[in-house]
Short mmCIF file of C-alpha atoms in Angstrom, two decimals:
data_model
loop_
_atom_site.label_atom_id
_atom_site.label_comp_id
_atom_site.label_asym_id
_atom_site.label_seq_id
_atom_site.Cartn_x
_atom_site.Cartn_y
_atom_site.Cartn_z
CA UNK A 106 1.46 -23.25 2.55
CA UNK A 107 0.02 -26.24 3.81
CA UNK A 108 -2.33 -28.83 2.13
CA UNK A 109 -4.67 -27.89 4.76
CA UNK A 110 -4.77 -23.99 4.16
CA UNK A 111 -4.45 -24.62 0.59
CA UNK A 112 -7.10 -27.15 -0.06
CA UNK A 113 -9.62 -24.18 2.02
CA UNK A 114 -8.23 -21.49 -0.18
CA UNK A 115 -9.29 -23.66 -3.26
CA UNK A 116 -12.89 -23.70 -1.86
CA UNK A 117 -13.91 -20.60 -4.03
CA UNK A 118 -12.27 -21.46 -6.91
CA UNK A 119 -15.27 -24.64 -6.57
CA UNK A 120 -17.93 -22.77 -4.89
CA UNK A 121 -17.97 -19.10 -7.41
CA UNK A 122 -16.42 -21.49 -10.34
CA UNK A 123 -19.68 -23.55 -10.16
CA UNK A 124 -22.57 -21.45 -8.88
CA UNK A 125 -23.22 -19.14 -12.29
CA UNK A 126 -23.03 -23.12 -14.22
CA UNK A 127 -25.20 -24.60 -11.87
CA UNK A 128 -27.36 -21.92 -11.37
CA UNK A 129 -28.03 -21.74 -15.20
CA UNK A 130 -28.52 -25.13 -15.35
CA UNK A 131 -31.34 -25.06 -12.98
CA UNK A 132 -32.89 -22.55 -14.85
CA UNK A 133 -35.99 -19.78 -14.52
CA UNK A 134 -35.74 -16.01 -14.73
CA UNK A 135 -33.27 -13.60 -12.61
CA UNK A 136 -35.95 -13.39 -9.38
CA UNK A 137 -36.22 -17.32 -9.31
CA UNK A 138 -32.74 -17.83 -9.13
CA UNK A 139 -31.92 -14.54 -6.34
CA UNK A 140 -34.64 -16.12 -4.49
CA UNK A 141 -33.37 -19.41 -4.40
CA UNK A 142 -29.60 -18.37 -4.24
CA UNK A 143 -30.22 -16.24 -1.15
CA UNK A 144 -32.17 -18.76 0.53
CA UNK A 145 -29.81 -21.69 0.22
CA UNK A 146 -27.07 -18.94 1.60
CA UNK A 147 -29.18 -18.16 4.60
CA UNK A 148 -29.45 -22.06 5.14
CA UNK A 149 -25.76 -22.65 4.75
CA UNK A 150 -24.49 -19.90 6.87
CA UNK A 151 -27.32 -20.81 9.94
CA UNK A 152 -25.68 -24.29 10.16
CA UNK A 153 -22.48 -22.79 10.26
CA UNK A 154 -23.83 -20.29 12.98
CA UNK A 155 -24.86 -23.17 14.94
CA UNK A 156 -21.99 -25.19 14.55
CA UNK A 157 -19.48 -22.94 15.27
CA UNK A 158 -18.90 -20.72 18.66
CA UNK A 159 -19.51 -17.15 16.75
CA UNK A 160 -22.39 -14.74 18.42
CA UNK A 161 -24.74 -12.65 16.03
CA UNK A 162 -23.77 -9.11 16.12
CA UNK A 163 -25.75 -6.22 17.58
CA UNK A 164 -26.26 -2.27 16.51
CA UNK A 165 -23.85 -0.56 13.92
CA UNK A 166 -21.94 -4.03 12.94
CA UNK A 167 -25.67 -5.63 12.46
CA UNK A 168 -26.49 -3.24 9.89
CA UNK A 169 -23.29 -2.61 8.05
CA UNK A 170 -23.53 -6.90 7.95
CA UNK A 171 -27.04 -6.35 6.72
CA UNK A 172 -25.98 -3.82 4.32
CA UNK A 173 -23.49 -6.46 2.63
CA UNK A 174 -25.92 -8.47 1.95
CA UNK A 175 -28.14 -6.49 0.81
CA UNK A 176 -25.13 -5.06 -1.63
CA UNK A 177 -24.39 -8.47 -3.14
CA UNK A 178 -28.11 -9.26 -3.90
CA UNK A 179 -28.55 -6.08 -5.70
CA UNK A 180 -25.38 -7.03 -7.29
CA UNK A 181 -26.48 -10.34 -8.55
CA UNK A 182 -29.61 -9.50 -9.60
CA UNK A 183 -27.59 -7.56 -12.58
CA UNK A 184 -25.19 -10.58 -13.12
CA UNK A 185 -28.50 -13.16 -13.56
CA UNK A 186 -29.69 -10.04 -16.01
CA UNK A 187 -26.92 -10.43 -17.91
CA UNK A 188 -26.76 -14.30 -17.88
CA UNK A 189 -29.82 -14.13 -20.39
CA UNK A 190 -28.28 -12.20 -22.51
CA UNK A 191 -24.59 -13.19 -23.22
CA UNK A 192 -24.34 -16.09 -21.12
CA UNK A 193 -22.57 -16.73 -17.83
CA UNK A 194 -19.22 -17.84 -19.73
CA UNK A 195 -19.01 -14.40 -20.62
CA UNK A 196 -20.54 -12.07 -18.18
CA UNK A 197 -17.97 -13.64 -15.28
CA UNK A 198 -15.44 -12.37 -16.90
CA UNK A 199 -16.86 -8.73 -17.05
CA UNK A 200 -17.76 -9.23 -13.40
CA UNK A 201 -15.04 -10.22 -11.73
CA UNK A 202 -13.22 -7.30 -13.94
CA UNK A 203 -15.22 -4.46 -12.59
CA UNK A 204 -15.47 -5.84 -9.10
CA UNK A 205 -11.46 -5.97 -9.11
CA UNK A 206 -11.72 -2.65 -10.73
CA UNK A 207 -14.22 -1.07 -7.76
CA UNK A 208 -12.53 -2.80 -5.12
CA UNK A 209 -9.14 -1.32 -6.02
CA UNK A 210 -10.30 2.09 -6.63
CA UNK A 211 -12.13 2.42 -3.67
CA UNK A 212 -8.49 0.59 -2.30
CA UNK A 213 -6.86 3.74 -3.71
CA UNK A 214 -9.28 6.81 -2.61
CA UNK A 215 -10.61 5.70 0.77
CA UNK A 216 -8.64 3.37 2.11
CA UNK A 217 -5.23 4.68 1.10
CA UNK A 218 -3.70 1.88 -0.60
CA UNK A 219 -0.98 2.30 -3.15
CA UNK A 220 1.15 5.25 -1.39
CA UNK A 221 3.36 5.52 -3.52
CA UNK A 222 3.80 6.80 -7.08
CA UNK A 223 5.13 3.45 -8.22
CA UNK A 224 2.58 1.96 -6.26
CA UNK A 225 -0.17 3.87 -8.22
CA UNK A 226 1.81 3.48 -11.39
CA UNK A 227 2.22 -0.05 -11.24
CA UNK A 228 -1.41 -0.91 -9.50
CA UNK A 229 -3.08 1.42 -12.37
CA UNK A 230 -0.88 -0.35 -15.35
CA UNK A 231 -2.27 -3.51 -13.99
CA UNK A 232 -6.25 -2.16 -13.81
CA UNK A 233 -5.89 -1.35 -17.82
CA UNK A 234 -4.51 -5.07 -18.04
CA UNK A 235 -7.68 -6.07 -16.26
CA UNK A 236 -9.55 -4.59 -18.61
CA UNK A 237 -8.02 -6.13 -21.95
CA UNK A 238 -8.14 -9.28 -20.29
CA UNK A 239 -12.09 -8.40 -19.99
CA UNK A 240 -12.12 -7.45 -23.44
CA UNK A 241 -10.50 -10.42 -24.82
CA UNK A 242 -12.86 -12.73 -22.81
CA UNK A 243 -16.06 -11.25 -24.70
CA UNK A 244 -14.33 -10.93 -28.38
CA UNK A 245 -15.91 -12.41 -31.37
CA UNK A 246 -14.63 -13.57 -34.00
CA UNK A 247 -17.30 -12.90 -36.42
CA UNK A 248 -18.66 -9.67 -34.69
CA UNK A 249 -22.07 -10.66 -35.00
CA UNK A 250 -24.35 -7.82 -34.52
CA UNK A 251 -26.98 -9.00 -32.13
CA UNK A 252 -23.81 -10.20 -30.12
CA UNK A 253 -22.52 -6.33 -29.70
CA UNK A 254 -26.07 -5.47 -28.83
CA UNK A 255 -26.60 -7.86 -26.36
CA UNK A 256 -22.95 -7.46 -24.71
CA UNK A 257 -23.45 -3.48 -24.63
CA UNK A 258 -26.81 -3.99 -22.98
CA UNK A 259 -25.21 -6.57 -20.52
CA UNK A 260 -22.00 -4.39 -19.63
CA UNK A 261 -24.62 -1.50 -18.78
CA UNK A 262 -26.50 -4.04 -16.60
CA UNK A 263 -22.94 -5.04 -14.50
CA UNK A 264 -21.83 -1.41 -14.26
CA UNK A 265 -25.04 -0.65 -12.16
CA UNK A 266 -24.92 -4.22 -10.23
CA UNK A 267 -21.26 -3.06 -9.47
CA UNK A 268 -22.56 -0.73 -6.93
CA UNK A 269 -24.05 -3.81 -5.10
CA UNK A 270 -20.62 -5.21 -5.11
CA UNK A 271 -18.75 -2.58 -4.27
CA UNK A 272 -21.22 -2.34 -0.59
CA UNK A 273 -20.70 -5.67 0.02
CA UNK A 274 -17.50 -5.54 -0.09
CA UNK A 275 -16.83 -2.03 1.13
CA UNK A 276 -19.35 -2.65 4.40
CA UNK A 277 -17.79 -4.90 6.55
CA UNK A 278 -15.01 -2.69 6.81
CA UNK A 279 -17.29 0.00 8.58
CA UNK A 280 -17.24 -2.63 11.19
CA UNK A 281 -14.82 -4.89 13.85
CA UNK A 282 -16.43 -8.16 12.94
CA UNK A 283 -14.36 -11.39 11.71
CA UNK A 284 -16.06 -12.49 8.49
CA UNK A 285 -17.42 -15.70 9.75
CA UNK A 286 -19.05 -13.78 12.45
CA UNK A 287 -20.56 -11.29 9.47
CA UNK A 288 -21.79 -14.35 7.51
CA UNK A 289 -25.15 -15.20 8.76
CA UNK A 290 -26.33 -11.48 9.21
CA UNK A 291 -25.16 -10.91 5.10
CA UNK A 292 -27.48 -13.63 4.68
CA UNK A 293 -30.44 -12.27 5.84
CA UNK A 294 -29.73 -9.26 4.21
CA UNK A 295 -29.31 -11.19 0.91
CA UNK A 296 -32.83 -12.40 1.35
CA UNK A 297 -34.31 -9.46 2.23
CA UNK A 298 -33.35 -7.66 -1.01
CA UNK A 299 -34.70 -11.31 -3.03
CA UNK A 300 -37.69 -10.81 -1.46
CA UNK A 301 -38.58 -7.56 -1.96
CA UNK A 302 -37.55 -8.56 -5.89
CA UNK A 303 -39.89 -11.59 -5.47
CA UNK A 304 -42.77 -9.11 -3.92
CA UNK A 305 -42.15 -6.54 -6.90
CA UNK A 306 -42.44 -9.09 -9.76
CA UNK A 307 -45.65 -10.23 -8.12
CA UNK A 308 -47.15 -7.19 -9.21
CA UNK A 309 -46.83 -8.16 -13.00
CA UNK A 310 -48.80 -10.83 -12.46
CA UNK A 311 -45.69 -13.54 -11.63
CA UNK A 312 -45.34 -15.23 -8.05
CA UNK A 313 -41.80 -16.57 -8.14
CA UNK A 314 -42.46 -18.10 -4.78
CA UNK A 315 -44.70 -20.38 -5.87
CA UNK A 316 -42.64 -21.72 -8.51
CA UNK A 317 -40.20 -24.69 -8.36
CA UNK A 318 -37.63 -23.26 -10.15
CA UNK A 319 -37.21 -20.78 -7.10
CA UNK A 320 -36.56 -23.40 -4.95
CA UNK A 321 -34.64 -25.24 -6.97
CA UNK A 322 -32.11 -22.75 -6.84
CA UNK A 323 -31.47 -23.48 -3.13
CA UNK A 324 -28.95 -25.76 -4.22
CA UNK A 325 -26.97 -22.97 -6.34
CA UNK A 326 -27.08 -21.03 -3.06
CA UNK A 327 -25.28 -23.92 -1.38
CA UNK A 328 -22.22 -23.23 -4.08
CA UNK A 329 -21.94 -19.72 -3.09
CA UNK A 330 -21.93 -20.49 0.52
CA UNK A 331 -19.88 -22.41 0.29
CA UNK A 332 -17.12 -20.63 -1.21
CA UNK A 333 -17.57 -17.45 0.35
CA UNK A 334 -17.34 -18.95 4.02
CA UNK A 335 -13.93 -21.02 2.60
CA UNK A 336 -12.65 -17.28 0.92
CA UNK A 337 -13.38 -15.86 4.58
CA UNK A 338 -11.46 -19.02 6.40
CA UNK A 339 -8.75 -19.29 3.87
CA UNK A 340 -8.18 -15.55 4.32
CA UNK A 341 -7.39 -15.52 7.96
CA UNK A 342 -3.65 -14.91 9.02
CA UNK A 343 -3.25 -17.87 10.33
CA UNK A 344 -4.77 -20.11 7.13
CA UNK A 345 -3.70 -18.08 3.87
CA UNK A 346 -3.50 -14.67 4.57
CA UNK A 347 -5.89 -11.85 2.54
CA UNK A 348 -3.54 -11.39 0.01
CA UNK A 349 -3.19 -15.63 -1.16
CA UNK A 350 -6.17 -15.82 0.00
CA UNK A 351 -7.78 -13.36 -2.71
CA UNK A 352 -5.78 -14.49 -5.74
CA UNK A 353 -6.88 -18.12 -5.09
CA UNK A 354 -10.00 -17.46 -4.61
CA UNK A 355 -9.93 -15.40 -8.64
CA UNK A 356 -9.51 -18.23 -10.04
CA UNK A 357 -12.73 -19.29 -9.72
CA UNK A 358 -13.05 -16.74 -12.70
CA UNK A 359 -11.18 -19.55 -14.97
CA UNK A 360 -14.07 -22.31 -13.90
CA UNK A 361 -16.85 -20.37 -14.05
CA UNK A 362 -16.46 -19.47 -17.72
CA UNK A 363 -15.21 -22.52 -19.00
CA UNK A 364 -17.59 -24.64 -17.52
CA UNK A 365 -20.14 -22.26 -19.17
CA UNK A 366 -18.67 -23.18 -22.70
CA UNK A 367 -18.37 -26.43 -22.44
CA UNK A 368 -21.61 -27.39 -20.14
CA UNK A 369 -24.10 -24.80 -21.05
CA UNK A 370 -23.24 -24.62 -24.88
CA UNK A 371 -22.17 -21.39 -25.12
CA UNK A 372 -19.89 -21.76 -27.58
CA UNK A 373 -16.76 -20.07 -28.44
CA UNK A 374 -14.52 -20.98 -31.83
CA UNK A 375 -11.02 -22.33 -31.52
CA UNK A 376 -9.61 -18.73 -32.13
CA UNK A 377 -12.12 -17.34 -29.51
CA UNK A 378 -11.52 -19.72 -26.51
CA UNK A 379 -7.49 -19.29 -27.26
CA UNK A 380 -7.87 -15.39 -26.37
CA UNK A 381 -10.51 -16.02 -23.82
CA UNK A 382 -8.46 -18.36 -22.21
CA UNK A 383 -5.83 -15.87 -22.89
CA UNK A 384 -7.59 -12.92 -21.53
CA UNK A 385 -8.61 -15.04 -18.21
CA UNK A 386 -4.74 -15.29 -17.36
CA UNK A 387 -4.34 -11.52 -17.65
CA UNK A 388 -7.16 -11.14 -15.41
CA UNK A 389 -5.88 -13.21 -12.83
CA UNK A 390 -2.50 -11.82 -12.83
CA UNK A 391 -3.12 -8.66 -12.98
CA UNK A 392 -5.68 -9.41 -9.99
CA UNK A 393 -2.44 -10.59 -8.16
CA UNK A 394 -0.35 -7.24 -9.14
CA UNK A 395 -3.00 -5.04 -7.14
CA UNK A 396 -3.19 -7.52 -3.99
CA UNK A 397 0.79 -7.70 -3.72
CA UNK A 398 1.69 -3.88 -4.41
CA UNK A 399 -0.47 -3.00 -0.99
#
């Protein structure tokens, strides 16, 4: 691997590592931060449109690129949800393990991954390691009551967002796009799903686009951008490869939730951040057992 390809495939690990931090930091409710999030993605990826020599697709690919986008708003909706309860330092964790989870299941039953009984046995040893590592990432220490509340109602809340995730992921393959031709047209579907959030919270009386906070949140959208144009770039054949490609851009896991400790003060005790930390590692390597065995 060169320094090249691997500095790219490092992008996520900066872009997804920081965007649930920052976008904390900046602040206001789930709508002001989708609104802002999507927008700054729909800036991002129309520079790159304009800088770069990819056309914006037509018919059947324009709507399964729409439909992405579309999937991950819906999707992230439920992750900002379940910031305010448990905190980003936790919730990525539970995230990133279902989205591994859907993406390998659907993997399994649709796209015929896994052939072989080893296969399965080894790829579906390495889901239940997934999930430990999950587990381990959201133990307490003291068991705290509100705590178990909050994390069941949270869990709930990224089990439904997971079927955002799982059609923005599981769309562009209904199409013969590259992913950097797919990018701009995700981001207008990303938008579209924001706004409609935006236009629905209006009617309690709250207009999120008139608040700073909203746009604020550009910048957050700038992190995710940017990581998910480097994930599609360093995923090419001729950068990283899907496979590398995918495991280096997991360990963006690792960044987001420790930056959430330490930055945000959501704060873990020694004991807890040993079998968080712990749990992360199982998560990633697992991650890299159900790439590898395809």
């Amino acid at each position: 691997m060169d320094v090249t390809a691997l500095l790219i495939g490092l992008g996520p690990l900066l872009g997804w590592g920081l965007f649930p931090t920052v976008a904390s930091l900046i602040g206001g409710r789930p709508v002001n931060q989708i609104i802002g999030a999507t927008v700054g993605t729909l800036i991002f990826s129309a520079v790159f449109l304009l800088l770069s020599p990819t056309s914006f697709p037509t018919g059947w690919n324009l709507f399964f690129s729409l439909i992405s986008g579309a999937g991950w708003s819906f999707g992230q909706i439920y992750t900002f949800k379940a910031f305010s309860l448990i905190g980003s330092s936790r919730t990525m964790p539970i995230t990133t393990a279902f989205q591994l989870l859907g993406a390998s299941l659907w993997g399994v039953f649709a796209l015929g991954d896994w052939p072989t009984l080893t296969n399965k046995i080894i790829g579906f040893s390495a889901l239940i390691v997934i999930i430990v590592g999950a587990y381990m990432t959201v133990w307490s220490e003291h068991g705290e009551a509100k705590n178990s509340k909050n994390l069941r109602k949270a869990v709930l809340l990224l089990l439904i967002g997971e079927i955002g995730y799982w059609a923005y992921s599981a769309a562009p393959q209904a199409t013969d796009l590259s992913g950097t031709t797919a990018f701009f047209p995700q981001a207008i579907g990303m938008v579209i799903v924001a706004v409609i959030f935006g236009l629905m919270t209006m009617k309690q009386g709250i207009n999120p686009f008139a608040e700073k906070v909203s746009w604020l949140q550009i910048i957050s959208g700038f992190f995710f951008a940017f990581a998910a144009l480097t994930y599609l770039i360093s995923a090419q054949p001729n950068m990283n490869g899907l496979a590398t490609g995918f495991i280096l851009s997991q360990t963006s896991v690792v960044l987001a939730t420790l930056t959430g400790i330490f930055f945000l003060n959501q704060r873990k005790t020694p004991k807890e951040l040993l079998v968080t930390i712990i749990g992360l590692v199982l998560i990633i390597g697992a991650a890299a057992v159900t790439v590898f065995i395809r």
